[in-house]
Amino acid sequence: MLDIKLIRSNPDAVKAGMKKRNKNMDALVDEILEIDAKRREISSKSDTMKAEQNAASKQIPQMKKEGKSTDELMARMKELSDEVKECAAQLTDLEARQQEIIYSIPNVPHESVPAGADDSQNQEMRHFGDATKFEFEPQAHWDIGAKLGLFDPETAGKVTGARFHFYKGLGARLERSVINYFLNTHTSRGYTEILPPFLANTASMTGTGQLPKFAEDMYKVEGEDLYLIPTAEVPVTNMHRDEILTGADLPRKYCAYSACFRGEAGSAGRDTRGLIRQHQFNKVELVKFADPETSYQELEALTRDAEFVLQGLGLPYRVVTLCAGDLGFSSAKTYDIEVWMPSYGRYVEISSCSNFEDFQARRGAIRYKNDVKDKARLVHTLNGSGVAVGRTVAAILENYQNADGSVTIPEALRPYMGVDVIK
RNA sequence: GGAGAGAUGUCCGAGCGGUUUAAGGAGCUGGUCUUGAAAACCAGUGACUCGCAAGAGCCGUGGGUUCGAAUCCCACUCUCUCCGCCA
């Protein structure tokens, strides 16, 4: 969420930021300003009355001790008490409305984010390798997988439903190898490995911005305050919720494998075949808690760290800067890494690396101080896929397929796979 | 799942509905003493939120009773012990 003080002191910048996102939120911003002014007025009035109550509360026992009558004062106190309660009720309403609005306002895009309405206006920053060329007619990964017996969506349809997969044999092993390769690579480069719970509560979902706006996208456990996580970002970022970190420890760098669960995945009717769009998929996530001064350097480094594992696999990819209109709700700036997918004839998102600045940290009260005497400041949170596992497996199958239908295993994965070729 | 106990500041820990603006200790900071340190002694010391400020709020969380709640009532969460079940 945005800082109410920022909205108060510079509403035009917030409005402009929303317009850059292709959203006009002028009316909401104006409403929140109005509510905020009213809230502060009532709060101030209430505090003055409470001060009088506090003073009287000290007098009463004194007067009783001296045998004086407190009836008159009591009557006045009763009056005050009622007024304070009235103010409290009004404040509750105003705060609820203010919170509702502020939770619905997305982050202000960083100045370096290009303007643009949708993904067609994202800007390519760089690329690695080139679109894979074949001497034969390449197959889609779902056909390769079916022929080699690597996974089995039909059985998943029976057991669970559409958009789930059973991985089998070397298919399962390939998925697991990719996870291990990612984790080993990141941990050897300074990230601390986390294996988080795959469910999180309302407070955590709110902390990272999934709630309250995107409740319908998630799987909720019936009768419990628990949701299946859509990404490891949720549990890992919330590890430090309501904490004050030591400045010298920043940046804190974590990598985490988790299964990810997304209810929205099937809604569009897109990518119905294969591993690209599933209700459950595997992902290794990178999460950083950074000093605000250096968070954009950390974003560059995090993106490079995600790219590093794709380079290690020899998969062609490109990096794009999302334009403001394509930016996620909580993000101030995002780089997408897109891997070359022959069956699509285009690049497909495999990682999304974002700096949320203090947007999540404010919601979750994640702060730091360099010295005990300092005032606690909000950290900047960042995360990025490092990277999506299912899509990586799909990209490997497609980019490394051979004319005879076999698939060569990238060098880096062979120690994990124990075979050089799947045939 | 059942039974019991508990949750207070950085930590331990006291707290009868009203000078609690949370006792006392530890720790931390400064000082005295000392060649230096330890010990002893003296002094100081929560963090956070809102507010321009005065001030208000904060004793697990959320409600309630009351002129007044850390203290009483209700609900919830979490922790510990024991029992049951269990990978």
Coordinates of N, CA and C (backbone and C1' of nucleotides) in Angstrom, one line a residue, chain B residues 8-63:
Chain B
rU8 P 4.8 -12.5 27.6 O5' 4.2 -11.2 28.3 C5' 3.6 -10.2 27.5 C4' 3.5 -8.9 28.2 C3' 4.9 -8.3 28.6 O3' 5.4 -7.5 27.5 C1' 3.5 -8.2 30.4
rG9 P 6.8 -8.1 26.8 O5' 7.6 -6.8 26.7 C5' 7.9 -6.2 25.4 C4' 8.6 -4.9 25.6 C3' 10.1 -4.9 25.7 O3' 10.6 -3.9 24.9 C1' 9.2 -3.9 27.6
rU10 P 11.0 -4.4 23.4 O5' 12.3 -5.2 23.7 C5' 13.0 -5.8 22.5 C4' 14.1 -6.6 23.0 C3' 13.8 -7.5 24.2 O3' 13.2 -8.7 23.7 C1' 15.8 -6.4 24.7
rC11 P 12.1 -9.5 24.5 O5' 12.9 -10.2 25.6 C5' 13.8 -11.3 25.3 C4' 14.6 -11.7 26.5 C3' 13.7 -12.1 27.7 O3' 13.2 -13.4 27.6 C1' 15.4 -10.7 28.4
rC12 P 11.8 -13.8 28.3 O5' 12.2 -13.8 29.8 C5' 13.0 -14.8 30.4 C4' 13.3 -14.5 31.9 C3' 12.1 -14.4 32.8 O3' 11.5 -15.6 33.2 C1' 13.6 -12.6 33.2
rG13 P 10.0 -15.8 33.5 O5' 9.7 -14.6 34.6 C5' 10.1 -14.8 36.0 C4' 9.8 -13.5 36.7 C3' 8.4 -13.1 36.9 O3' 7.8 -13.7 38.0 C1' 9.6 -11.3 36.1
rA14 P 6.2 -13.8 38.2 O5' 5.8 -12.4 38.8 C5' 6.1 -12.1 40.2 C4' 5.8 -10.7 40.5 C3' 4.3 -10.2 40.5 O3' 3.5 -10.8 41.5 C1' 5.7 -8.5 39.8
rG15 P 2.0 -11.2 41.3 O5' 1.4 -9.8 40.9 C5' 1.1 -8.8 41.9 C4' 0.8 -7.5 41.2 C3' -0.5 -7.4 40.5 O3' -1.6 -7.1 41.3 C1' 1.2 -6.5 39.2
rC16 P -2.9 -8.0 41.2 O5' -3.9 -7.3 42.2 C5' -4.8 -8.2 42.9 C4' -5.7 -7.3 43.8 C3' -6.6 -6.4 43.0 O3' -7.8 -7.1 42.6 C1' -5.6 -5.3 44.9
rG17 P -9.0 -6.5 41.9 O5' -8.6 -5.1 41.3 C5' -9.6 -4.6 40.4 C4' -9.1 -3.3 39.8 C3' -9.2 -2.1 40.7 O3' -8.3 -1.1 40.3 C1' -10.7 -1.8 38.9
rG18 P -7.1 -0.6 41.3 O5' -7.1 1.0 40.9 C5' -6.6 1.4 39.7 C4' -6.6 2.9 39.6 C3' -6.0 3.6 40.8 O3' -5.2 4.7 40.3 C1' -8.2 4.4 40.5
rU19 P -3.7 4.4 39.9 O5' -2.9 4.5 41.3 C5' -2.9 5.7 42.0 C4' -1.8 6.6 41.5 C3' -0.4 6.3 41.9 O3' 0.1 5.1 41.2 C1' -0.7 8.6 41.8
rU20 P 1.5 4.6 41.1 O5' 2.1 4.7 39.7 C5' 1.4 5.3 38.6 C4' 1.3 4.3 37.4 C3' -0.2 4.0 37.1 O3' -0.4 4.3 35.7 C1' 1.1 2.0 37.2
rU21 P -0.8 5.6 35.2 O5' 0.6 5.9 34.4 C5' 0.6 6.0 33.0 C4' 2.0 6.6 32.7 C3' 3.1 5.9 33.4 O3' 3.5 4.8 32.6 C1' 3.4 8.3 33.6
rA22 P 4.7 3.7 33.2 O5' 4.0 2.6 33.9 C5' 4.1 2.4 35.3 C4' 4.3 0.9 35.6 C3' 5.7 0.4 35.3 O3' 6.6 0.6 36.4 C1' 4.1 -1.1 34.4
rA23 P 8.2 0.2 36.3 O5' 8.4 -0.3 37.8 C5' 7.8 0.4 38.9 C4' 7.9 -0.5 40.1 C3' 9.2 -1.1 40.4 O3' 10.1 -0.2 41.1 C1' 7.5 -2.7 40.6
rG24 P 11.6 -0.1 40.6 O5' 12.1 -1.6 40.9 C5' 12.2 -2.1 42.3 C4' 12.6 -3.6 42.3 C3' 13.8 -3.9 41.4 O3' 15.0 -3.6 42.1 C1' 12.1 -5.4 40.9
rG25 P 16.3 -3.1 41.2 O5' 16.7 -4.5 40.4 C5' 17.4 -5.5 41.1 C4' 17.4 -6.7 40.3 C3' 18.3 -6.8 39.1 O3' 19.6 -6.9 39.4 C1' 16.2 -7.7 38.5
rA26 P 20.7 -6.1 38.6 O5' 20.8 -7.0 37.3 C5' 21.1 -8.3 37.3 C4' 20.9 -9.0 35.9 C3' 21.6 -8.3 34.8 O3' 22.9 -8.7 34.7 C1' 19.3 -8.7 34.2
rG27 P 24.1 -7.7 34.2 O5' 23.6 -7.3 32.7 C5' 23.7 -8.3 31.7 C4' 23.0 -7.8 30.4 C3' 23.6 -6.6 29.9 O3' 24.7 -6.9 29.0 C1' 21.2 -6.3 30.0
rC28 P 26.0 -5.9 29.1 O5' 25.4 -4.6 28.3 C5' 25.0 -4.6 27.0 C4' 24.3 -3.4 26.6 C3' 25.1 -2.1 26.9 O3' 26.0 -1.8 25.9 C1' 22.8 -1.9 27.6
rU29 P 27.4 -1.1 26.4 O5' 27.0 0.4 26.6 C5' 26.5 1.2 25.6 C4' 26.2 2.5 26.1 C3' 27.2 3.2 27.0 O3' 28.3 3.8 26.3 C1' 25.1 3.4 28.0
rG30 P 29.7 3.8 26.9 O5' 29.6 4.9 28.0 C5' 29.4 6.3 27.7 C4' 29.1 7.1 28.9 C3' 30.1 7.1 30.0 O3' 31.2 7.9 29.8 C1' 27.9 6.9 30.9
rG31 P 32.6 7.4 30.4 O5' 32.4 7.7 32.0 C5' 32.2 9.1 32.4 C4' 31.8 9.1 33.9 C3' 32.8 8.5 34.9 O3' 33.9 9.5 35.2 C1' 30.7 7.8 35.4
rU32 P 35.3 8.9 35.6 O5' 35.0 8.4 37.1 C5' 34.7 9.4 38.1 C4' 34.5 8.7 39.5 C3' 35.7 7.8 39.9 O3' 36.7 8.6 40.5 C1' 33.6 6.6 40.2
rC33 P 38.2 8.3 40.2 O5' 38.5 6.8 40.8 C5' 38.3 6.6 42.3 C4' 38.3 5.2 42.6 C3' 39.5 4.4 42.0 O3' 40.7 4.5 42.8 C1' 37.5 3.2 41.6
rU34 P 42.1 4.8 42.1 O5' 42.3 3.4 41.2 C5' 42.5 2.2 41.9 C4' 42.6 1.1 40.9 C3' 43.7 1.3 39.8 O3' 45.0 1.1 40.2 C1' 41.7 0.4 38.9
rU35 P 46.1 2.1 39.8 O5' 46.3 1.8 38.3 C5' 47.0 2.8 37.4 C4' 47.3 2.1 36.1 C3' 46.2 1.5 35.4 O3' 45.4 2.5 34.7 C1' 48.0 0.0 35.4
rG36 P 43.8 2.3 34.7 O5' 43.5 1.0 33.9 C5' 43.7 1.0 32.4 C4' 43.5 -0.4 31.9 C3' 42.2 -1.1 32.2 O3' 41.1 -0.7 31.4 C1' 43.9 -2.6 32.6
rA37 P 39.6 -0.6 31.9 O5' 39.2 -2.1 32.3 C5' 38.8 -3.0 31.2 C4' 38.8 -4.4 31.7 C3' 37.7 -4.8 32.7 O3' 36.5 -5.0 32.1 C1' 39.8 -5.7 33.4
rA38 P 35.2 -4.7 32.8 O5' 35.1 -5.8 34.0 C5' 34.9 -7.2 33.6 C4' 35.1 -8.0 34.8 C3' 34.2 -7.7 36.0 O3' 32.9 -8.3 35.9 C1' 36.4 -7.9 36.8
rA39 P 31.6 -7.6 36.4 O5' 31.8 -7.5 37.9 C5' 31.8 -8.6 38.8 C4' 32.2 -8.3 40.2 C3' 31.4 -7.2 40.8 O3' 30.2 -7.7 41.4 C1' 33.7 -6.7 41.1
rA40 P 28.9 -6.9 41.4 O5' 29.2 -5.7 42.4 C5' 29.5 -5.9 43.8 C4' 30.0 -4.7 44.4 C3' 29.1 -3.4 44.2 O3' 28.0 -3.4 45.1 C1' 31.4 -2.9 43.8
rC41 P 26.6 -2.9 44.6 O5' 26.8 -1.3 44.6 C5' 27.2 -0.6 45.8 C4' 27.7 0.8 45.4 C3' 26.8 1.6 44.6 O3' 25.7 2.2 45.3 C1' 29.0 1.8 43.8
rC42 P 24.3 2.5 44.6 O5' 24.6 3.7 43.8 C5' 25.0 5.0 44.4 C4' 25.3 6.0 43.4 C3' 24.2 6.2 42.3 O3' 23.1 7.0 42.7 C1' 26.4 6.1 41.3
rA43 P 21.7 6.7 42.1 O5' 21.8 7.2 40.7 C5' 22.0 8.6 40.4 C4' 22.3 8.9 39.0 C3' 21.3 8.4 38.0 O3' 20.1 9.2 37.9 C1' 23.4 7.9 37.2
rG44 P 18.7 8.6 37.5 O5' 19.0 8.3 35.9 C5' 19.2 9.4 35.0 C4' 19.6 8.9 33.7 C3' 18.6 8.0 33.0 O3' 17.6 8.7 32.4 C1' 20.8 7.0 32.8
rU45 P 16.1 8.0 32.3 O5' 16.3 6.8 31.3 C5' 16.7 7.1 29.9 C4' 16.9 5.8 29.2 C3' 15.8 4.8 29.3 O3' 14.7 5.1 28.5 C1' 17.8 3.7 29.6
rG46 P 13.2 4.9 29.0 O5' 12.7 3.7 28.1 C5' 13.1 3.7 26.8 C4' 13.2 2.3 26.3 C3' 12.7 2.1 24.9 O3' 13.7 2.4 24.0 C1' 11.7 0.4 26.3
rA47 P 13.4 3.6 23.0 O5' 12.8 2.8 21.8 C5' 13.5 1.6 21.3 C4' 12.5 0.7 20.7 C3' 11.5 1.3 19.7 O3' 12.0 1.5 18.5 C1' 10.3 -0.1 21.2
rC48 P 11.6 2.8 17.7 O5' 10.1 2.4 17.3 C5' 9.7 1.3 16.5 C4' 8.3 1.0 16.5 C3' 7.4 2.2 16.1 O3' 7.3 2.2 14.7 C1' 6.5 1.2 18.1
rU49 P 6.9 3.6 14.0 O5' 5.3 3.7 14.2 C5' 4.5 2.7 13.7 C4' 3.1 3.0 14.0 C3' 2.6 4.5 13.8 O3' 2.3 4.7 12.4 C1' 1.9 3.8 15.9
rC50 P 2.6 6.1 11.8 O5' 1.4 7.0 12.4 C5' 0.0 6.6 12.1 C4' -0.9 7.5 12.9 C3' -0.7 9.0 12.9 O3' -1.2 9.6 11.7 C1' -1.0 8.3 15.1
rG51 P -0.4 10.8 11.0 O5' -0.6 11.9 12.1 C5' -1.8 12.5 12.3 C4' -1.8 13.5 13.4 C3' -0.6 14.5 13.3 O3' -1.0 15.6 12.4 C1' -0.7 13.7 15.5
rC52 P 0.1 16.1 11.4 O5' 1.2 16.8 12.2 C5' 2.4 17.1 11.6 C4' 3.0 18.4 12.3 C3' 3.1 18.3 13.8 O3' 4.3 17.7 14.2 C1' 2.0 20.3 13.1
rA53 P 4.3 16.8 15.6 O5' 3.8 17.7 16.7 C5' 4.7 18.7 17.3 C4' 4.0 19.6 18.2 C3' 3.4 19.1 19.5 O3' 4.4 19.2 20.5 C1' 1.8 20.3 18.3
rA54 P 4.4 18.1 21.7 O5' 3.1 18.5 22.6 C5' 3.2 19.6 23.5 C4' 1.8 19.9 24.0 C3' 1.1 18.7 24.7 O3' 1.4 18.7 26.1 C1' -0.4 19.6 23.0
rG55 P 1.9 17.3 26.7 O5' 0.9 16.2 26.2 C5' -0.5 16.2 26.7 C4' -1.4 15.6 25.7 C3' -1.6 14.1 25.6 O3' -2.5 13.7 26.6 C1' -1.3 14.9 23.4
rA56 P -2.4 12.2 27.2 O5' -2.9 11.3 25.9 C5' -4.3 11.5 25.5 C4' -4.5 10.7 24.3 C3' -4.2 9.2 24.4 O3' -5.2 8.5 25.1 C1' -3.3 10.0 22.4
rG57 P -4.9 7.2 26.0 O5' -4.4 6.2 24.8 C5' -5.3 5.7 23.9 C4' -4.6 4.9 22.8 C3' -3.9 3.6 23.3 O3' -4.7 2.6 23.6 C1' -2.6 4.8 21.7
rC58 P -4.4 1.6 24.8 O5' -3.2 0.7 24.3 C5' -3.3 -0.1 23.2 C4' -2.0 -0.6 22.7 C3' -1.2 -1.3 23.8 O3' -1.6 -2.7 24.0 C1' 0.2 0.2 22.7
rC59 P -2.1 -3.1 25.5 O5' -0.7 -3.8 26.1 C5' 0.0 -4.7 25.4 C4' 0.6 -5.7 26.3 C3' -0.4 -6.7 26.9 O3' 0.1 -8.0 27.0 C1' 0.6 -5.5 28.6
rG60 P -0.8 -9.3 26.9 O5' -0.8 -9.5 25.3 C5' 0.4 -9.6 24.6 C4' 0.2 -10.2 23.3 C3' -1.1 -9.7 22.6 O3' -0.8 -8.5 21.8 C1' -1.0 -12.1 22.6
rU61 P -2.0 -7.4 21.7 O5' -3.0 -8.2 20.7 C5' -2.6 -8.4 19.3 C4' -3.8 -8.9 18.6 C3' -5.1 -8.2 18.8 O3' -5.2 -7.0 17.9 C1' -5.5 -10.4 19.0
rG62 P -6.0 -5.8 18.4 O5' -7.5 -6.3 18.3 C5' -8.1 -6.7 17.0 C4' -9.4 -7.2 17.2 C3' -10.4 -6.4 18.0 O3' -10.9 -5.3 17.3 C1' -10.6 -8.6 18.7
rG63 P -11.7 -4.1 18.1 O5' -13.1 -4.8 18.4 C5' -13.9 -4.3 19.4 C4' -15.0 -5.3 19.8 C3' -15.7 -5.0 21.0 O3' -16.8 -4.1 20.7 C1' -15.0 -7.2 21.2

